[in-house]
PDB file of C-alpha atoms in Angstrom:
ATOM      1  CA  MET A   1     -51.582 179.942 -85.198  1.00  0.00           C
ATOM      2  CA  SER A   2     -55.307 180.637 -85.149  1.00  0.00           C
ATOM      3  CA  GLU A   3     -57.678 178.716 -87.392  1.00  0.00           C
ATOM      4  CA  PHE A   4     -59.277 180.083 -90.550  1.00  0.00           C
ATOM      5  CA  GLU A   5     -62.917 181.146 -90.151  1.00  0.00           C
ATOM      6  CA  SER A   6     -65.455 181.280 -92.964  1.00  0.00           C
ATOM      7  CA  VAL A   7     -66.718 184.841 -93.480  1.00  0.00           C
ATOM      8  CA  GLY A   8     -68.992 184.330 -96.484  1.00  0.00           C
ATOM      9  CA  LYS A   9     -69.146 183.548-100.175  1.00  0.00           C
ATOM     10  CA  VAL A  10     -67.069 185.384-102.793  1.00  0.00           C
ATOM     11  CA  ASP A  11     -70.205 187.084-104.168  1.00  0.00           C
ATOM     12  CA  ASP A  12     -70.921 188.545-100.703  1.00  0.00           C
ATOM     13  CA  PHE A  13     -67.932 190.887-101.233  1.00  0.00           C
ATOM     14  CA  GLU A  14     -68.096 193.790-103.672  1.00  0.00           C
ATOM     15  CA  ILE A  15     -64.973 194.467-105.720  1.00  0.00           C
ATOM     16  CA  GLY A  16     -63.176 197.629-104.600  1.00  0.00           C
ATOM     17  CA  ARG A  17     -65.076 197.989-101.315  1.00  0.00           C
ATOM     18  CA  GLY A  18     -64.536 196.811 -97.781  1.00  0.00           C
ATOM     19  CA  LYS A  19     -66.855 194.618 -95.757  1.00  0.00           C
ATOM     20  CA  ALA A  20     -66.731 194.203 -91.980  1.00  0.00           C
ATOM     21  CA  VAL A  21     -66.980 190.614 -90.761  1.00  0.00           C
ATOM     22  CA  PRO A  22     -66.502 188.969 -87.350  1.00  0.00           C
ATOM     23  CA  VAL A  23     -63.353 186.850 -86.971  1.00  0.00           C
ATOM     24  CA  ASP A  24     -62.350 185.291 -83.669  1.00  0.00           C
ATOM     25  CA  GLY A  25     -64.412 187.766 -81.633  1.00  0.00           C
ATOM     26  CA  ARG A  26     -63.363 190.974 -83.401  1.00  0.00           C
ATOM     27  CA  MET A  27     -64.388 192.897 -86.503  1.00  0.00           C
ATOM     28  CA  VAL A  28     -62.177 192.622 -89.569  1.00  0.00           C
ATOM     29  CA  ALA A  29     -62.356 194.679 -92.785  1.00  0.00           C
ATOM     30  CA  VAL A  30     -62.062 192.388 -95.811  1.00  0.00           C
ATOM     31  CA  PHE A  31     -61.242 193.880 -99.202  1.00  0.00           C
ATOM     32  CA  ARG A  32     -61.778 192.183-102.590  1.00  0.00           C
ATOM     33  CA  GLN A  33     -59.608 193.819-105.257  1.00  0.00           C
ATOM     34  CA  GLU A  34     -60.275 194.081-108.973  1.00  0.00           C
ATOM     35  CA  ASP A  35     -57.071 192.148-109.735  1.00  0.00           C
ATOM     36  CA  GLY A  36     -58.413 189.146-107.803  1.00  0.00           C
ATOM     37  CA  SER A  37     -56.383 189.731-104.646  1.00  0.00           C
ATOM     38  CA  TRP A  38     -57.909 189.748-101.160  1.00  0.00           C
ATOM     39  CA  HIS A  39     -56.730 191.656 -98.080  1.00  0.00           C
ATOM     40  CA  ALA A  40     -57.927 192.023 -94.505  1.00  0.00           C
ATOM     41  CA  ILE A  41     -57.033 194.401 -91.676  1.00  0.00           C
ATOM     42  CA  ASP A  42     -58.543 195.289 -88.309  1.00  0.00           C
ATOM     43  CA  ASP A  43     -61.827 197.082 -88.990  1.00  0.00           C
ATOM     44  CA  LEU A  44     -61.361 199.670 -86.236  1.00  0.00           C
ATOM     45  CA  CYS A  45     -59.312 202.739 -87.051  1.00  0.00           C
ATOM     46  CA  PRO A  46     -56.796 203.159 -84.205  1.00  0.00           C
ATOM     47  CA  HIS A  47     -57.491 206.904 -84.099  1.00  0.00           C
ATOM     48  CA  MET A  48     -61.128 206.975 -82.945  1.00  0.00           C
ATOM     49  CA  GLY A  49     -62.606 203.575 -83.802  1.00  0.00           C
ATOM     50  CA  ALA A  50     -64.373 204.221 -87.118  1.00  0.00           C
ATOM     51  CA  SER A  51     -65.030 201.257 -89.393  1.00  0.00           C
ATOM     52  CA  LEU A  52     -62.292 201.053 -92.017  1.00  0.00           C
ATOM     53  CA  ALA A  53     -64.530 198.773 -94.091  1.00  0.00           C
ATOM     54  CA  GLU A  54     -66.753 201.837 -94.599  1.00  0.00           C
ATOM     55  CA  GLY A  55     -63.838 203.874 -95.942  1.00  0.00           C
ATOM     56  CA  HIS A  56     -63.076 204.824 -99.539  1.00  0.00           C
ATOM     57  CA  VAL A  57     -60.749 202.345-101.255  1.00  0.00           C
ATOM     58  CA  GLU A  58     -58.337 203.502-103.928  1.00  0.00           C
ATOM     59  CA  GLY A  59     -55.767 200.963-105.059  1.00  0.00           C
ATOM     60  CA  THR A  60     -54.378 199.411-101.886  1.00  0.00           C
ATOM     61  CA  THR A  61     -55.313 202.371 -99.670  1.00  0.00           C
ATOM     62  CA  VAL A  62     -58.424 202.704 -97.529  1.00  0.00           C
ATOM     63  CA  THR A  63     -59.298 206.123 -96.103  1.00  0.00           C
ATOM     64  CA  CYS A  64     -61.033 206.255 -92.737  1.00  0.00           C
ATOM     65  CA  PRO A  65     -64.501 207.792 -93.179  1.00  0.00           C
ATOM     66  CA  TRP A  66     -64.243 209.932 -90.028  1.00  0.00           C
ATOM     67  CA  HIS A  67     -60.899 211.729 -90.131  1.00  0.00           C
ATOM     68  CA  ALA A  68     -59.259 210.619 -93.407  1.00  0.00           C
ATOM     69  CA  TRP A  69     -56.461 208.530 -91.888  1.00  0.00           C
ATOM     70  CA  ARG A  70     -55.138 206.363 -94.743  1.00  0.00           C
ATOM     71  CA  PHE A  71     -54.107 202.731 -94.282  1.00  0.00           C
ATOM     72  CA  CYS A  72     -52.484 200.220 -96.605  1.00  0.00           C
ATOM     73  CA  ILE A  73     -54.849 197.251 -96.850  1.00  0.00           C
ATOM     74  CA  VAL A  74     -51.916 194.945 -97.689  1.00  0.00           C
ATOM     75  CA  ASP A  75     -49.897 195.387 -94.475  1.00  0.00           C
ATOM     76  CA  GLY A  76     -52.027 197.638 -92.225  1.00  0.00           C
ATOM     77  CA  THR A  77     -49.535 200.523 -92.240  1.00  0.00           C
ATOM     78  CA  TRP A  78     -50.809 204.055 -91.574  1.00  0.00           C
ATOM     79  CA  GLU A  79     -49.584 205.829 -94.681  1.00  0.00           C
ATOM     80  CA  ASP A  80     -48.782 209.100 -92.891  1.00  0.00           C
ATOM     81  CA  ASN A  81     -46.667 207.431 -90.195  1.00  0.00           C
ATOM     82  CA  PRO A  82     -45.421 203.904 -91.042  1.00  0.00           C
ATOM     83  CA  ARG A  83     -44.594 203.219 -87.389  1.00  0.00           C
ATOM     84  CA  VAL A  84     -48.341 202.967 -86.714  1.00  0.00           C
ATOM     85  CA  LYS A  85     -50.018 199.805 -87.966  1.00  0.00           C
ATOM     86  CA  THR A  86     -53.296 198.016 -87.603  1.00  0.00           C
ATOM     87  CA  ASP A  87     -53.468 194.222 -87.401  1.00  0.00           C
ATOM     88  CA  CYS A  88     -53.459 192.210 -90.625  1.00  0.00           C
ATOM     89  CA  PHE A  89     -55.270 189.004 -91.419  1.00  0.00           C
ATOM     90  CA  GLU A  90     -54.655 186.226 -93.910  1.00  0.00           C
ATOM     91  CA  VAL A  91     -57.371 185.625 -96.506  1.00  0.00           C
ATOM     92  CA  LYS A  92     -57.889 182.580 -98.680  1.00  0.00           C
ATOM     93  CA  VAL A  93     -60.638 181.563-101.077  1.00  0.00           C
ATOM     94  CA  GLU A  94     -61.590 177.916-101.498  1.00  0.00           C
ATOM     95  CA  ASN A  95     -64.591 176.624-103.447  1.00  0.00           C
ATOM     96  CA  ASP A  96     -66.238 180.068-103.536  1.00  0.00           C
ATOM     97  CA  GLU A  97     -65.881 180.411 -99.734  1.00  0.00           C
ATOM     98  CA  VAL A  98     -63.835 183.247 -98.169  1.00  0.00           C
ATOM     99  CA  TRP A  99     -61.730 182.332 -95.137  1.00  0.00           C
ATOM    100  CA  VAL A 100     -59.857 184.674 -92.772  1.00  0.00           C
ATOM    101  CA  ARG A 101     -57.476 184.170 -89.859  1.00  0.00           C
ATOM    102  CA  GLU A 102     -55.324 186.436 -87.753  1.00  0.00           C
ATOM    103  CA  ILE A 103     -51.646 186.582 -88.633  1.00  0.00           C
ATOM    104  CA  GLU A 104     -49.666 185.670 -85.553  1.00  0.00           C
ATOM    105  CA  THR A 105     -46.913 188.113 -84.623  1.00  0.00           C
ATOM    106  CA  GLU A 106     -43.688 186.967 -83.051  1.00  0.00           C
TER     107      GLU A 106
END
């Protein structure tokens, strides 16, 4: 499994908004939720490559800013067709530092 990478301090992430950060050579959208949970998915929308971190977040859904494709930030599922997914990442917070790593698929 890949190693966790530091992507910033907790205060670098606004509640209810995404932030694009580099992790292991790719861009990842990290989301800090009001309930204290953290989620991360691939930042690039699989449709045309828009930044999902720039999308509108409502609950656990982020809407792509270009063509309104909606993705679950918990598991990366495209909400209009669950067979399409974007990669997910594990997030942990330790001592005010946010860490992210890719979830290995089998």
